[in-house]
Coordinates of C-alpha atoms in Angstrom, one line a residue:
X102 CA 18.4 -22.8 -11.3
X103 CA 17.8 -19.9 -14.0
X104 CA 15.5 -17.2 -13.2
X105 CA 12.5 -18.8 -15.4
X106 CA 12.3 -22.1 -13.7
X107 CA 10.2 -23.6 -11.3
X108 CA 7.5 -20.1 -12.7
X109 CA 3.9 -22.1 -14.7
X110 CA 4.6 -21.4 -18.5
X111 CA 3.6 -18.2 -19.3
X112 CA 0.1 -18.3 -21.5
X113 CA 1.3 -17.2 -24.5
X114 CA -2.5 -15.6 -25.9
X115 CA -2.6 -13.4 -22.6
X116 CA 0.8 -12.3 -23.8
X117 CA 0.3 -11.3 -27.6
X118 CA -2.1 -9.6 -26.2
X119 CA -0.4 -7.1 -23.8
X120 CA 2.2 -7.3 -25.9
X121 CA -0.1 -5.4 -29.1
X122 CA -0.8 -3.1 -26.3
X123 CA 2.4 -1.4 -26.1
X124 CA 2.6 1.9 -26.1
X125 CA 5.2 4.7 -27.7
X126 CA 7.1 6.0 -25.6
X127 CA 7.8 9.8 -25.7
X128 CA 11.0 11.4 -25.5
X129 CA 11.7 15.5 -24.2
X130 CA 15.0 17.2 -24.2
X131 CA 15.8 18.9 -20.9
X132 CA 19.1 21.4 -20.0
X133 CA 20.3 21.2 -16.8
X134 CA 19.2 24.8 -15.1
X135 CA 22.0 25.4 -12.9
X136 CA 25.0 24.9 -10.8
X137 CA 24.0 23.9 -6.9
X138 CA 25.4 23.5 -3.8
X139 CA 23.9 21.6 -1.0
X140 CA 23.6 23.4 2.4
X141 CA 22.7 21.7 5.4
X142 CA 19.5 23.6 6.5
X143 CA 17.7 22.4 10.4
X144 CA 14.8 24.6 8.9
X145 CA 13.9 22.6 5.6
X146 CA 12.3 18.9 6.5
X147 CA 14.8 17.5 5.3
X148 CA 17.8 19.3 6.5
X149 CA 19.0 20.2 2.9
X150 CA 18.6 23.7 0.7
X151 CA 20.1 24.1 -2.4
X152 CA 21.8 27.4 -3.4
X153 CA 22.1 28.3 -6.7
X154 CA 26.6 28.7 -7.8
X155 CA 25.8 29.7 -11.2
X156 CA 25.1 28.5 -15.2
X157 CA 26.0 25.1 -16.4
X158 CA 28.2 27.8 -19.4
X159 CA 30.6 28.4 -16.1
X160 CA 31.3 25.3 -14.6
X161 CA 35.5 25.2 -13.6
X162 CA 37.7 23.1 -14.8
X163 CA 37.0 20.0 -12.6
X164 CA 40.2 17.5 -11.3
X165 CA 40.4 14.2 -8.8
X166 CA 38.6 14.8 -6.0
X167 CA 36.2 17.5 -7.0
X168 CA 32.3 17.6 -7.5
X169 CA 29.5 19.6 -9.0
X170 CA 26.0 18.9 -8.7
X171 CA 23.5 19.9 -11.7
X172 CA 19.9 21.7 -10.9
X173 CA 17.5 19.9 -13.8
X174 CA 14.4 21.6 -12.0
X175 CA 11.5 19.2 -11.5
X176 CA 11.3 15.6 -11.5
X177 CA 12.2 13.4 -14.4
X178 CA 12.1 9.9 -15.9
X179 CA 14.8 9.4 -18.0
X180 CA 18.3 8.9 -19.1
X181 CA 21.0 11.7 -18.5
X182 CA 24.0 12.6 -21.6
X183 CA 26.9 14.6 -22.0
X184 CA 30.1 15.6 -23.9
X185 CA 33.5 15.0 -21.4
X186 CA 35.7 17.3 -22.6
X187 CA 39.3 17.9 -21.4
X188 CA 41.1 20.5 -20.8
X189 CA 44.8 19.8 -20.1
X190 CA 46.8 21.8 -17.0
X191 CA 50.1 21.6 -19.4
X192 CA 51.7 20.7 -23.0
X193 CA 50.7 17.2 -22.7
X194 CA 47.6 15.8 -23.6
X195 CA 44.8 13.3 -21.8
X196 CA 47.1 10.9 -20.9
X197 CA 44.8 8.9 -18.9
X198 CA 40.7 7.9 -18.6
X199 CA 38.9 9.5 -15.9
X200 CA 36.5 8.2 -13.9
X201 CA 33.5 9.8 -13.0
X202 CA 30.8 8.4 -10.4
X203 CA 27.4 10.2 -10.9
X204 CA 24.8 9.5 -8.5
X205 CA 20.8 10.6 -9.3
X206 CA 18.5 12.5 -7.1
X207 CA 15.2 12.5 -6.9
X208 CA 15.8 15.0 -3.7
X209 CA 18.4 17.1 -2.8
X210 CA 19.4 15.1 0.0
X211 CA 20.3 12.3 -2.1
X212 CA 23.2 14.0 -3.8
X213 CA 23.8 16.1 -0.6
X214 CA 24.6 13.4 2.0
X215 CA 26.5 10.3 1.4
X216 CA 24.3 6.9 0.6
X217 CA 26.7 4.4 2.5
X218 CA 26.8 3.3 5.2
X219 CA 23.3 1.5 3.0
X220 CA 21.7 -0.5 6.3
X221 CA 18.1 -1.7 4.1
X222 CA 17.1 -5.5 3.3
X223 CA 16.6 -4.3 -0.3
X224 CA 19.5 -4.7 -2.7
X225 CA 22.2 -2.3 -2.4
X226 CA 22.2 -2.4 -5.9
X227 CA 19.2 0.3 -6.5
X228 CA 21.3 2.8 -5.2
X229 CA 20.8 5.5 -8.0
X230 CA 25.2 5.8 -8.8
X231 CA 26.8 4.9 -11.4
X232 CA 30.7 4.6 -11.7
X233 CA 32.2 4.8 -15.5
X234 CA 35.7 5.0 -16.6
X235 CA 35.5 7.1 -19.6
X236 CA 38.5 6.6 -22.2
X237 CA 39.4 8.6 -25.5
X238 CA 38.6 12.0 -24.2
X239 CA 36.8 14.6 -25.3
X240 CA 34.1 11.9 -25.5
X241 CA 30.3 11.7 -25.9
X242 CA 28.7 9.7 -23.0
X243 CA 25.3 8.4 -22.6
X244 CA 24.5 6.9 -19.1
X245 CA 22.6 3.5 -20.2
X246 CA 20.4 2.9 -17.3
X247 CA 17.6 5.0 -17.1
X248 CA 17.2 7.1 -13.5
X249 CA 14.9 8.7 -12.1
X250 CA 15.9 12.4 -11.3
X251 CA 16.1 15.9 -10.2
X252 CA 19.4 16.4 -9.6
X253 CA 23.1 14.7 -10.4
X254 CA 26.2 14.7 -8.7
X255 CA 29.0 14.3 -10.4
X256 CA 32.3 13.1 -8.3
X257 CA 35.6 12.9 -10.3
X258 CA 37.1 10.3 -8.9
X259 CA 40.1 10.3 -10.9
X260 CA 42.1 11.6 -13.4
X261 CA 45.8 12.1 -14.1
X262 CA 48.1 15.3 -12.6
X263 CA 48.0 16.5 -16.8
X264 CA 45.0 17.3 -17.1
X265 CA 40.9 18.6 -15.4
X266 CA 37.7 17.7 -17.5
X267 CA 34.7 19.3 -17.9
X268 CA 30.9 18.5 -18.3
X269 CA 29.6 20.4 -21.3
X270 CA 26.0 20.3 -22.7
X271 CA 24.0 17.7 -19.8
X272 CA 21.1 16.6 -21.1
X273 CA 18.0 14.8 -20.0
X274 CA 15.7 12.9 -21.9
X275 CA 13.1 12.6 -19.8
X276 CA 10.8 9.5 -21.4
X277 CA 7.3 8.6 -20.7
X278 CA 3.5 7.0 -22.4
X279 CA 1.7 9.5 -20.4
X280 CA -0.2 12.0 -23.3
X281 CA 2.3 15.2 -23.7
X282 CA -0.8 17.4 -22.4
X283 CA -2.1 16.9 -18.9
X284 CA -5.9 17.9 -17.8
X285 CA -6.9 20.9 -17.1
X286 CA -6.4 22.6 -13.8
X287 CA -8.4 22.5 -11.6
X288 CA -11.2 25.3 -11.3
X289 CA -13.8 24.8 -8.7
X290 CA -16.2 25.7 -10.3
X291 CA -19.1 22.8 -9.7
X292 CA -17.4 22.9 -5.3
X293 CA -15.2 24.6 -3.9
X294 CA -16.3 28.0 -4.7
X295 CA -16.6 29.2 -1.1
X296 CA -12.4 27.7 -0.4
X297 CA -9.9 30.8 -0.1
X298 CA -7.4 31.6 -3.2
X299 CA -4.9 30.2 -0.6
X300 CA -6.9 26.9 -0.5
X301 CA -7.1 26.6 -3.9
X302 CA -3.9 27.3 -4.6
X303 CA -2.8 24.5 -2.3
X304 CA -5.7 21.8 -4.2
X305 CA -4.0 22.6 -8.3
X306 CA -0.9 22.2 -6.3
X307 CA -1.1 19.0 -4.7
X308 CA -3.0 17.7 -8.0
X309 CA 0.1 18.9 -10.6
X310 CA 2.6 17.0 -8.7
X311 CA 0.1 14.0 -8.4
X312 CA -0.5 14.1 -12.0
X313 CA 3.8 14.2 -12.9
X314 CA 3.6 11.6 -9.9
X315 CA 1.7 9.7 -12.6
X316 CA 3.4 10.8 -15.4
X317 CA 6.5 9.7 -14.3
X318 CA 5.2 6.0 -13.5
X319 CA 3.7 5.4 -16.4
X320 CA 5.9 3.7 -19.6
X321 CA 5.9 0.7 -21.3
X322 CA 4.1 -0.8 -17.3
X323 CA 2.3 1.0 -15.0
X324 CA 5.5 1.1 -13.0
X325 CA 5.3 1.3 -9.0
X326 CA 8.2 3.1 -9.0
X327 CA 11.0 4.3 -12.3
X328 CA 13.9 4.8 -9.5
X329 CA 13.7 1.4 -8.2
X330 CA 11.3 -2.0 -8.6
X331 CA 10.7 -0.4 -12.0
X332 CA 7.9 -2.7 -12.2
X333 CA 4.5 -3.4 -12.5
X334 CA 2.6 -4.2 -9.0
X335 CA -1.7 -5.3 -8.6
X336 CA -1.8 -2.7 -6.2
X337 CA -0.6 -0.1 -7.4
X338 CA -2.0 -1.0 -10.9
X339 CA -5.6 -0.3 -10.4
X340 CA -4.9 3.2 -8.1
X341 CA -3.0 4.7 -11.5
X342 CA -5.0 3.4 -13.6
X343 CA -8.3 4.5 -11.8
X344 CA -6.4 8.5 -11.6
X345 CA -5.4 7.9 -15.4
X346 CA -8.6 7.2 -16.0
X347 CA -10.1 10.5 -14.0
X348 CA -7.0 12.3 -16.2
X349 CA -5.6 11.4 -19.0
X350 CA -8.0 9.0 -19.7
X351 CA -5.7 6.1 -21.2
X352 CA -7.8 2.5 -21.5
X353 CA -4.5 1.1 -23.1
X354 CA -2.0 0.7 -20.8
X355 CA -4.5 -0.7 -18.4
X356 CA -5.5 -3.5 -20.6
X357 CA -1.7 -4.7 -21.7
X358 CA -1.4 -4.7 -17.5
X359 CA -4.0 -6.9 -17.4
X360 CA -3.0 -9.1 -19.7
X361 CA 0.5 -8.9 -18.5
X362 CA -1.0 -10.9 -14.8
X363 CA -3.0 -13.2 -16.3
X364 CA -0.1 -13.8 -18.5
X365 CA 2.4 -14.8 -15.6
X366 CA 0.8 -16.1 -12.8
X367 CA 2.8 -17.6 -9.7
X368 CA 1.5 -20.7 -9.5
X369 CA -0.4 -23.6 -11.9
X370 CA -2.9 -23.4 -9.7
X371 CA -4.2 -19.4 -11.5
X372 CA -2.5 -17.6 -7.8
X373 CA -1.6 -14.7 -9.6
X374 CA 1.9 -12.7 -8.7
X375 CA 2.1 -9.7 -7.3
X376 CA 4.0 -7.9 -10.0
X377 CA 5.3 -9.0 -13.3
X378 CA 8.4 -8.4 -14.9
X379 CA 8.7 -7.6 -18.7
X380 CA 12.6 -7.9 -19.0
X381 CA 14.6 -10.0 -20.3
X382 CA 11.0 -12.0 -20.7
X383 CA 7.5 -11.8 -19.1
X384 CA 7.1 -13.3 -16.6
X385 CA 5.8 -13.5 -12.8
X386 CA 7.6 -11.8 -10.0
X387 CA 7.8 -14.4 -7.6
X388 CA 5.4 -14.0 -4.8
X389 CA 1.5 -13.4 -4.1
X390 CA 0.6 -10.3 -2.4
X391 CA -2.7 -11.9 -1.2
X392 CA -4.6 -8.4 -0.5
X393 CA -3.7 -7.5 -3.7
X394 CA -4.8 -10.7 -5.7
X395 CA -8.1 -9.7 -4.2
X396 CA -8.0 -6.1 -5.5
X397 CA -7.3 -7.3 -9.0
X398 CA -11.0 -8.4 -10.0
X399 CA -12.0 -4.5 -8.9
X400 CA -9.1 -3.2 -11.3
X401 CA -10.7 -5.3 -14.3
X402 CA -14.1 -4.0 -13.1
X403 CA -12.7 0.0 -13.5
X404 CA -11.3 -1.2 -16.6
X405 CA -14.7 -2.5 -18.3
X406 CA -16.6 0.4 -17.0
X407 CA -14.7 2.7 -18.3
X408 CA -13.5 1.5 -21.4
X409 CA -16.8 -0.1 -22.2
X410 CA -14.7 -3.4 -23.5
X411 CA -16.7 -6.1 -22.6
X412 CA -14.2 -9.0 -25.1
X413 CA -11.2 -8.4 -22.0
X414 CA -13.8 -8.5 -18.9
X415 CA -15.2 -11.8 -20.1
X416 CA -11.5 -13.2 -21.3
X417 CA -10.2 -12.4 -18.2
X418 CA -12.7 -12.9 -15.4
X419 CA -11.9 -16.5 -14.6
X420 CA -8.6 -15.2 -14.2
X421 CA -10.5 -12.5 -11.1
X422 CA -12.6 -15.5 -10.1
X423 CA -10.3 -17.4 -9.6
X424 CA -8.3 -15.6 -6.7
X425 CA -11.3 -15.4 -4.6
X426 CA -12.2 -19.5 -5.1
X427 CA -8.4 -20.1 -4.0
X428 CA -8.4 -17.5 -1.1
X429 CA -11.7 -18.3 0.4
X430 CA -10.1 -21.7 1.9
X431 CA -8.4 -19.4 4.8
X432 CA -12.1 -18.4 6.6
X433 CA -13.2 -20.3 9.0
X434 CA -15.8 -22.7 8.9
X435 CA -16.9 -22.3 12.0
X436 CA -17.1 -18.1 12.7
X437 CA -16.6 -17.5 8.8
X438 CA -13.1 -14.6 9.6
X439 CA -10.8 -14.9 7.1
X440 CA -6.9 -15.7 8.4
X441 CA -4.3 -13.4 6.5
X442 CA -0.9 -14.5 6.5
X443 CA 1.9 -12.7 7.7
X444 CA 5.3 -12.7 6.0
X445 CA 8.6 -11.9 6.7
X446 CA 9.7 -10.1 2.7
X447 CA 13.3 -9.5 3.5
X448 CA 14.5 -13.1 2.9
X449 CA 14.6 -15.1 -0.5
X450 CA 10.8 -16.3 -1.7
X451 CA 10.2 -20.4 -0.6
X452 CA 9.8 -23.1 -3.1
X453 CA 6.9 -21.9 -4.8
X454 CA 6.6 -17.9 -4.4
X455 CA 5.7 -17.0 -1.2
X456 CA 2.2 -14.6 -0.6
X457 CA 1.6 -12.8 2.5
X458 CA -1.4 -10.1 3.1
X459 CA 0.2 -6.3 2.9
X460 CA -2.1 -3.5 3.7
X461 CA 0.2 -1.0 4.6
X462 CA 3.6 -1.0 5.5
X463 CA 3.3 -0.4 9.5
X464 CA 4.9 -2.6 12.0
X465 CA 2.4 -2.7 14.6
X466 CA -0.2 -3.2 12.4
X467 CA -2.3 -6.6 13.1
X468 CA -4.4 -6.5 9.1
X469 CA -6.7 -9.2 10.4
X470 CA -9.6 -7.3 9.8
X471 CA -8.6 -5.4 7.1
X472 CA -7.6 -8.6 5.7
X473 CA -11.0 -9.5 6.0
X474 CA -12.8 -6.3 4.2
X475 CA -10.3 -6.4 1.3
X476 CA -12.0 -10.2 0.4
X477 CA -15.6 -8.9 0.7
X478 CA -15.1 -5.2 -1.1
X479 CA -12.8 -7.6 -3.9
X480 CA -16.0 -10.5 -4.1
X481 CA -18.7 -7.5 -4.5
X482 CA -16.0 -6.0 -7.6
X483 CA -16.5 -9.4 -9.0
X484 CA -20.2 -10.1 -7.8
X485 CA -20.9 -6.3 -9.7
X486 CA -17.9 -7.7 -12.8
X487 CA -20.5 -10.3 -13.3
X488 CA -23.5 -8.4 -13.4
X489 CA -22.0 -6.2 -16.2
X490 CA -20.9 -8.2 -18.0
X491 CA -24.7 -10.2 -18.5
X492 CA -22.7 -12.9 -16.8
X493 CA -24.7 -16.3 -14.4
X494 CA -24.0 -15.4 -10.6
X495 CA -21.0 -16.8 -10.1
X496 CA -20.6 -19.9 -7.9
X497 CA -17.4 -21.2 -5.2
X498 CA -16.2 -24.2 -3.2
X499 CA -15.9 -22.9 -0.1
X500 CA -15.2 -23.7 4.2
X501 CA -19.4 -23.6 5.4
X502 CA -20.4 -25.7 2.8
X503 CA -20.4 -29.2 0.7
X504 CA -22.1 -27.5 -2.1
X505 CA -20.4 -24.6 -3.6
X506 CA -21.9 -21.4 -2.5
X507 CA -22.9 -18.2 -4.9
X508 CA -20.6 -15.0 -4.2
X509 CA -24.1 -13.0 -2.8
X510 CA -24.4 -16.0 0.0
X511 CA -21.1 -15.8 0.5
X512 CA -20.7 -12.1 0.9
X513 CA -24.1 -11.8 3.6
X514 CA -21.7 -14.9 5.2
X515 CA -18.3 -13.1 5.8
X516 CA -20.6 -9.2 6.4
X517 CA -22.2 -10.9 9.4
X518 CA -19.4 -12.6 10.4
X519 CA -17.6 -8.9 10.8
X520 CA -20.5 -7.6 12.1
X521 CA -20.3 -10.7 14.7
X522 CA -16.9 -10.8 15.5
X523 CA -15.0 -7.5 14.0
X524 CA -17.3 -4.1 15.5
X525 CA -16.8 -2.9 18.8
X526 CA -20.7 -1.4 19.2
X527 CA -20.0 -0.6 22.3
X528 CA -17.4 2.3 20.5
X529 CA -19.0 1.9 17.2
X530 CA -15.2 1.1 16.2
X531 CA -14.2 -1.6 14.0
X532 CA -10.9 -3.3 16.2
X533 CA -9.1 -5.9 14.8
X534 CA -6.8 -9.1 16.9
X535 CA -6.8 -10.4 20.1
X536 CA -5.8 -7.2 21.3
X537 CA -8.4 -5.6 19.8
X538 CA -6.3 -2.8 18.1
X539 CA -7.7 0.6 16.0
X540 CA -6.7 1.2 13.0
X541 CA -7.4 3.3 10.4
X542 CA -6.7 0.8 7.8
X543 CA -9.3 -1.8 9.5
X544 CA -11.8 0.8 9.9
X545 CA -11.4 2.1 6.2
X546 CA -11.8 -0.9 4.4
X547 CA -14.8 -1.7 6.8
X548 CA -16.6 1.0 5.0
X549 CA -15.1 -0.1 1.5
X550 CA -16.4 -3.3 2.3
X551 CA -19.6 -2.4 2.9
X552 CA -20.0 -4.0 6.1
X553 CA -21.7 -1.0 8.6
X554 CA -25.0 -0.6 8.1
X555 CA -25.3 3.3 6.7
X556 CA -23.8 5.6 6.3
X557 CA -23.9 7.0 9.8
X558 CA -22.4 4.4 10.8
X559 CA -19.7 4.1 8.4
X560 CA -18.8 8.0 8.9
X561 CA -18.8 7.2 13.1
X562 CA -16.3 4.4 12.1
X563 CA -13.8 5.7 10.6
X564 CA -14.0 9.2 12.7
X565 CA -13.9 7.5 16.6
X566 CA -10.3 5.5 14.3
X567 CA -9.2 8.8 12.6
X568 CA -9.2 10.7 15.9
X569 CA -8.8 7.9 18.8
X570 CA -4.8 8.9 20.5
X571 CA -3.7 5.0 19.7
X572 CA -5.3 4.4 16.6
X573 CA -2.9 2.2 14.3
X574 CA -2.6 5.3 11.0
X575 CA -1.2 4.9 7.7
X576 CA 2.5 5.2 6.6
X577 CA 2.0 4.4 2.5
X578 CA 0.2 7.2 0.4
X579 CA -1.8 3.3 -1.1
X580 CA -3.7 3.3 2.4
X581 CA -4.2 6.9 2.8
X582 CA -6.3 6.7 -0.3
X583 CA -8.0 4.2 0.8
X584 CA -8.6 6.0 3.8
X585 CA -9.8 9.4 1.9
X586 CA -11.8 7.1 -0.6
X587 CA -13.7 5.6 2.7
X588 CA -14.5 8.6 3.9
X589 CA -15.8 9.8 0.6
X590 CA -17.8 7.0 0.3
X591 CA -19.1 7.5 4.1
X592 CA -20.4 11.1 3.2
X593 CA -17.2 13.0 4.7
X594 CA -16.1 14.6 1.7
X595 CA -14.8 17.8 4.2
X596 CA -12.8 14.9 5.7
X597 CA -11.5 13.8 3.0
X598 CA -10.0 17.4 1.9
X599 CA -8.5 17.9 4.8
X600 CA -6.5 15.0 4.7
X601 CA -5.5 15.4 1.5
X602 CA -4.4 18.5 2.1
X603 CA -2.6 17.4 5.6
X604 CA -1.1 14.3 4.0
X605 CA -0.5 15.2 0.8
X606 CA -0.1 18.7 1.4
X607 CA 2.5 18.6 3.8
X608 CA 4.2 16.3 1.3
X609 CA 3.9 18.8 -0.9
X610 CA 5.6 21.7 1.8
X611 CA 8.7 18.9 2.5
X612 CA 9.6 19.6 -1.1
X613 CA 8.2 16.8 -2.9
X614 CA 8.2 17.4 -6.8
X615 CA 6.6 13.9 -7.3
X616 CA 4.6 12.0 -3.8
X617 CA 7.1 9.3 -2.2
X618 CA 5.9 5.5 -1.7
X619 CA 6.3 6.1 2.1
X620 CA 5.7 9.8 4.7
X621 CA 4.9 10.3 8.1
X622 CA 5.2 13.7 8.5
X623 CA 5.9 13.2 12.1
X624 CA 8.7 10.7 11.0
X625 CA 10.1 12.9 7.3
X626 CA 12.5 10.1 7.5
X627 CA 11.5 6.5 8.1
X628 CA 11.8 3.9 6.4
X629 CA 10.0 0.3 5.9
X630 CA 13.3 -1.0 4.7
X631 CA 15.5 0.1 7.0
X632 CA 17.4 2.9 5.2
X633 CA 16.2 6.4 3.7
X634 CA 17.7 6.6 0.9
X635 CA 16.7 2.8 -0.8
X636 CA 12.7 4.9 -0.5
X637 CA 11.7 6.0 -3.8
X638 CA 10.6 10.1 -4.0
X639 CA 8.2 9.2 -7.0
X640 CA 5.6 6.3 -6.5
X641 CA 3.0 5.2 -8.9
X642 CA 0.5 4.4 -5.4
X643 CA 0.7 8.5 -4.6
X644 CA -0.5 9.5 -7.6
X645 CA -4.4 9.7 -6.6
X646 CA -4.9 13.3 -5.5
X647 CA -5.7 13.9 -9.0
X648 CA -8.4 11.8 -8.4
X649 CA -9.6 11.9 -5.5
X650 CA -10.3 15.6 -6.2
X651 CA -12.3 14.5 -8.8
X652 CA -14.3 12.1 -7.3
X653 CA -15.1 15.3 -4.7
X654 CA -15.6 17.4 -7.4
X655 CA -13.4 19.7 -8.0
X656 CA -12.7 19.9 -11.7

């Protein structure tokens, strides 16, 4: 069975449109700044600090068992090249290959700690290291795999006793499809003039880190992370594209990504895949995250509204609508509640591809209410898209009637179901599941879906969930984004700003130069995959402070 067996054929027309939007990749060569030493440091969040040993030009000859750590200063996505030069210890020339292990570090812990033993359920093949043999020294070397890194550790696994080696002219070749220049720094001329300079600088720093995160994830698609996966996911796409519209203001990459998903459904019935592969050929990712499929409509609407490209909107509108024709069947015909799919993604996907709901990486999160509200949010976006495109009001078949119903009727039915069964009026908060769990996810998505009757009710629900000691919080910046977006929708702009400072700002305090895939300040080495070294430290869904801060009026 090959990679593409069991998947529907790629839509050639959509794929051709996507390929016509292929962006240019820009390359910048960057020299290593220093040789550093990693030292255990219990005063730092992740337990390590770096001290400068000297300039790269002063590198000592390395023999078997020696290592050196190079610091390139700042994070980039790209390639690594160097000249490997032998230094003989006697009369004889280099008489064997040099065997090297090269470890790429997004953060210092990557090169300070051993990557083994590895305990994640994700493939060990994602670990950011390479073992190479270099013959016939001296020799120019270029690592063919692209990596995300600031630090590089080079271990000399073996040379003969007759010579050592030096790494000379080490170069990083940073690549991105983002425009070369950054948008203007936050000025606070429209809002935030009363902030102290210290607070303004904190917000500017968060914005700078968010922009670099976005830049380093922009390639031939909006990648979720350049360290691991390196591919396109619907949930990440929407947040990256929104951040880009507010900053770099590019539209071509988003258009390419929307068409790639349309070209590569998971099933013959049109269900979208959660992710899409570009290489070796365009194809579906083999699983569907249902809440991501429902957010595709929002991503398409965002693109159409920002670009004015109604042609694309009309061509892809049936793809967006199809997701709700399929997922509405999960609604109970009696109480109107939507039932998500819980699945274990650590094993192989079943035949036909796995379908599941994400919402957030939190082991204790009950996803029922958030999932119900995501489908309302998605339906509202596809309805608005039809209005923007001057299309007839869509109708779909539902469990609620023998006849197709118009979207406004369905939206009202689901909203009333949420208010009747998911809202605890005594406390003024949305709850989920049989245990009536309170969570940030349930209340953020209820507000995003417009379930509360007004801003006051929305604000109260969010504040209760946010402050409740037993509330299930967010583990990923993905959900933290929607929490902040919900704060803004509910008129809680000050709380949104506070949360950005406390959450993304605490990542900066921990040393982040790009924002991380998952972050809990109380559990800084938490991993949803079972091993800290499987985490991505430049992750697309983390880039949205640049969007949020501009929505808040601080540009």
